[in-house]
């Protein structure tokens, strides 16, 4: 009985720590995001020390796109014409990004969104941790 109560206590503690996402938070996704790490479902993680590409999100009225871009030393970004069409949905307070390309469709849950932090979780329970990319230039 004592183990059950302890388990329930820690379960409630974990659930209560999840950020409550609102419609206003969705606008914070706009901009450039650099991946820091991926938490794997079995408990491991993959760290990203250097990123050649970063993700650029543009969303308006819960619709938009995500595109991979390559930062350049002069502060500009190289891009291609490949964009993932996205839409945002709210399912009982859980927000999801739905992606669509010519090759497939998938979704990720928004776990946390702040001015400089973005955490997304996909259907394979991989948790992607991003930080807002700060532009730089050697000019």
Short mmCIF file of C-alpha atoms in Angstrom, two decimals:
data_model
loop_
_atom_site.label_atom_id
_atom_site.label_comp_id
_atom_site.label_asym_id
_atom_site.label_seq_id
_atom_site.Cartn_x
_atom_site.Cartn_y
_atom_site.Cartn_z
CA UNK A 1 0.00 0.00 0.00
CA UNK A 2 2.82 2.37 0.91
CA UNK A 3 4.49 1.76 -2.50
CA UNK A 4 1.21 2.54 -4.29
CA UNK A 5 0.81 5.85 -2.47
CA UNK A 6 4.44 6.77 -3.18
CA UNK A 7 4.01 5.89 -6.86
CA UNK A 8 0.82 7.98 -7.13
CA UNK A 9 2.51 10.93 -5.39
CA UNK A 10 5.45 10.96 -7.81
CA UNK A 11 3.12 10.44 -10.77
CA UNK A 12 1.05 13.47 -9.79
CA UNK A 13 4.22 15.46 -9.22
CA UNK A 14 5.43 14.71 -12.75
CA UNK A 15 2.07 15.57 -14.32
CA UNK A 16 1.80 18.82 -12.38
CA UNK A 17 5.25 19.95 -13.64
CA UNK A 18 4.14 20.03 -17.29
CA UNK A 19 3.76 23.55 -18.67
CA UNK A 20 0.25 24.66 -19.50
CA UNK A 21 0.35 25.84 -23.12
CA UNK A 22 -2.03 28.57 -24.30
CA UNK A 23 -2.98 30.00 -27.70
CA UNK A 24 -0.73 32.99 -26.95
CA UNK A 25 2.27 30.68 -26.48
CA UNK A 26 1.94 29.37 -30.04
CA UNK A 27 3.25 32.68 -31.46
CA UNK A 28 6.52 32.12 -29.57
CA UNK A 29 7.35 29.31 -32.01
CA UNK A 30 7.99 31.82 -34.80
CA UNK A 31 11.68 32.24 -35.55
CA UNK A 32 14.91 30.26 -35.64
CA UNK A 33 15.44 27.24 -33.36
CA UNK A 34 18.61 25.22 -32.85
CA UNK A 35 18.37 21.66 -31.56
CA UNK A 36 20.32 20.98 -28.36
CA UNK A 37 19.46 17.37 -27.58
CA UNK A 38 17.02 14.54 -28.11
CA UNK A 39 15.77 12.53 -25.13
CA UNK A 40 15.28 8.90 -26.15
CA UNK A 41 12.33 6.85 -24.81
CA UNK A 42 14.59 4.31 -23.10
CA UNK A 43 16.26 7.07 -21.08
CA UNK A 44 19.32 7.91 -23.18
CA UNK A 45 19.95 11.17 -24.94
CA UNK A 46 21.72 12.49 -28.00
CA UNK A 47 23.55 15.80 -27.62
CA UNK A 48 24.09 18.25 -30.50
CA UNK A 49 27.23 20.35 -30.00
CA UNK A 50 27.37 21.90 -33.48
CA UNK A 51 24.47 22.27 -35.92
CA UNK A 52 24.95 22.91 -39.61
CA UNK A 53 21.22 23.54 -40.03
CA UNK A 54 18.56 25.07 -37.81
CA UNK A 55 14.78 25.10 -38.01
CA UNK A 56 12.89 28.21 -39.05
CA UNK A 57 9.19 28.33 -38.10
CA UNK A 58 6.69 30.82 -39.48
CA UNK A 59 3.14 30.55 -38.13
CA UNK A 60 0.15 32.85 -38.43
CA UNK A 61 -3.38 31.91 -37.30
CA UNK A 62 -2.13 28.39 -36.42
CA UNK A 63 -0.92 27.72 -40.00
CA UNK A 64 2.49 28.10 -41.57
CA UNK A 65 5.68 26.21 -42.37
CA UNK A 66 8.97 24.88 -41.02
CA UNK A 67 12.13 25.08 -43.11
CA UNK A 68 15.73 23.97 -42.57
CA UNK A 69 18.19 26.85 -42.97
CA UNK A 70 21.99 27.09 -42.81
CA UNK A 71 23.47 30.05 -40.90
CA UNK A 72 26.30 31.84 -42.69
CA UNK A 73 29.25 33.76 -41.21
CA UNK A 74 27.84 37.07 -42.48
CA UNK A 75 24.62 36.63 -40.46
CA UNK A 76 22.46 35.51 -43.39
CA UNK A 77 20.85 32.09 -43.93
CA UNK A 78 21.01 29.77 -46.91
CA UNK A 79 17.70 28.07 -47.68
CA UNK A 80 16.16 25.83 -50.27
CA UNK A 81 12.59 25.62 -51.48
CA UNK A 82 11.70 22.65 -49.26
CA UNK A 83 9.11 23.58 -46.65
CA UNK A 84 7.06 21.44 -44.33
CA UNK A 85 3.50 22.78 -44.19
CA UNK A 86 2.33 22.93 -40.58
CA UNK A 87 -0.82 23.58 -38.62
CA UNK A 88 -1.39 23.81 -34.88
CA UNK A 89 -4.25 22.06 -33.10
CA UNK A 90 -5.48 22.11 -29.51
CA UNK A 91 -6.84 18.87 -28.08
CA UNK A 92 -8.08 19.44 -24.50
CA UNK A 93 -5.18 21.75 -23.65
CA UNK A 94 -2.54 19.68 -25.45
CA UNK A 95 -1.13 21.51 -28.46
CA UNK A 96 0.17 19.64 -31.50
CA UNK A 97 2.10 20.66 -34.59
CA UNK A 98 0.88 18.74 -37.65
CA UNK A 99 3.43 18.48 -40.48
CA UNK A 100 2.73 17.70 -44.11
CA UNK A 101 5.09 17.16 -47.05
CA UNK A 102 4.84 15.31 -50.35
CA UNK A 103 6.43 12.36 -48.54
CA UNK A 104 4.33 12.04 -45.41
CA UNK A 105 2.37 13.44 -42.50
CA UNK A 106 3.19 13.38 -38.79
CA UNK A 107 2.63 15.35 -35.61
CA UNK A 108 4.55 16.48 -32.55
CA UNK A 109 3.19 17.59 -29.19
CA UNK A 110 4.36 20.92 -27.80
CA UNK A 111 5.63 20.01 -24.33
CA UNK A 112 7.18 23.37 -23.43
CA UNK A 113 7.42 26.74 -25.15
CA UNK A 114 9.09 29.81 -23.69
CA UNK A 115 10.90 32.76 -25.23
CA UNK A 116 14.13 30.78 -25.58
CA UNK A 117 13.09 27.13 -25.06
CA UNK A 118 11.03 24.76 -27.22
CA UNK A 119 10.42 21.09 -26.44
CA UNK A 120 8.54 18.86 -28.90
CA UNK A 121 7.63 15.19 -28.53
CA UNK A 122 6.89 12.98 -31.52
CA UNK A 123 4.79 9.83 -31.81
CA UNK A 124 7.87 7.64 -31.18
CA UNK A 125 8.28 9.38 -27.78
CA UNK A 126 11.45 11.19 -28.87
CA UNK A 127 11.68 14.54 -27.09
CA UNK A 128 13.42 17.29 -29.07
CA UNK A 129 14.90 20.15 -27.02
CA UNK A 130 15.56 23.39 -28.89
CA UNK A 131 17.02 26.75 -27.91
CA UNK A 132 16.28 29.95 -29.77
CA UNK A 133 19.07 30.59 -32.22
CA UNK A 134 20.91 33.84 -31.66
CA UNK A 135 22.10 35.43 -34.91
CA UNK A 136 25.79 36.19 -35.24
CA UNK A 137 27.99 37.82 -37.82
CA UNK A 138 31.72 38.15 -38.46
CA UNK A 139 31.24 41.40 -40.43
#
